[in-house]
Structure formats: C-alpha cells, structure tokens
Amino acid sequence: MSISDIERLIQLLARLPGLGPRSSRRAVLHLMKKRESLMLPLTEAMSRAAANIRACGRCGNLDSSDPCSLCRDTRRDASMICVVEDVGDLWALERSGAFKGQYHVLGGTLSAIDGRGPDQLRIGELLTRADAPETREIVLALSATVDGQTTAHYLSDRLAGKDVAVSRLAHGLPVGGELDYLDDGTLTAALKARRPL
Ligand SMILES: [Zn+2]
C-alpha cells in the first residue's frame, strides 16, 4: 500500500460521525496491524452491506431483505405503528425492547431552516398505512426538539379524522433530546407513559 492509499483510507474514515483525522489515523494503524483478523473481514462485510442492504419499502428500516425482518415478524403487534425520524431511532427503540409493534421511518423532520417539507419525508406512505384496517394506534416517537414537535403536530393534524388513535411519547424525554441518545430505561418509560395527542 502506498502512502496515498493510506491517506485516502484515513480521509474516508475521518468523515464518519465521531471520528476526526486523529482517531481515523489510529483506526487505520489498528486495521493494518489486524489485517487478517479485522481488516479483511471488515472489507468483506462492508462490500456485502453496500451490495445487499436496502431501505424496507414498508417501514423504511435498513435490512438485507425487503420487507425487512421486523415487518415480516408475525409475532409483532400489527395494530400499532411507531413513527420515528430515522433508522437510528428505530434501533434505539428495538434495543430497549419496549415496543413490539410496527415502525415507520420518516426520514427526518420538517425543517424550515433546512428547507425540508412534507414531500421530502415518508408522510404519504404513513397516511396510507394509517388507513389499513389493522392499524389502531400511531405512536409519534419524535425528538423533543422544535423540529420534532412541529413534525408531530403536523402529523397529528394529517391523521385527525382517520380511524386511529394518535399518541406521543411522554415527557420523560429531555427537552431538545434526540431519541438515539436516550438510555433504554428512559425510552421504555416514555413509551409506556405515552399519551393521546
Ligand atoms: Zn420494514
């Protein structure tokens, strides 16, 4: 490997969230030392993931099958849909083990500053799923940020008049808090104490 190959790897890794150039260099050195046991398996796993992982056409989760393994799991409650901003939030809820229903990933929040309107989010798909006869409740598990709450209000307006209950996470959520950063206990409590919107 020439210097430029190493530099390229360092630069690419440094673009990952939580990694700067310094930790990226450390990671690359570590990978080179663990070439057989880590670097080659990682390379293989990365190319498999890049080739196979897709967004689920139903809920928006990332998986190598579509519908994803959560959507195909018949033991999950089909009557509840939990709406989250992104896949990281879905994973956080799954880690907590507190929710056994269906998910719907919006793909972000409404944001005036970022110019993100309803058409950029998977809102139409949610409204369609809300009309399905098995859907009884929609839980809005959005961040306690201004954009998250704006989005929650917008969604509850759009869902009003449909034959579904709409609830949101209880105020155990820290203000400005993003779901992904919450510990499992807080998330579980917020979900159990969800209230009608
Ligand atoms: Zn799915």
Coordinates of C-alpha atoms and ligand atoms in Angstrom, one line a residue, residues 56 58-61 68 71, ligand 1:
C56 CA -37.6 -1.5 3.6
R58 CA -42.9 -0.7 4.0
C59 CA -41.3 0.8 7.2
G60 CA -38.0 2.3 6.0
N61 CA -35.8 0.2 8.2
C68 CA -37.4 -6.2 6.5
C71 CA -42.1 -6.2 9.1
Ligands
ZN1 ZN -39.8 -3.0 7.4

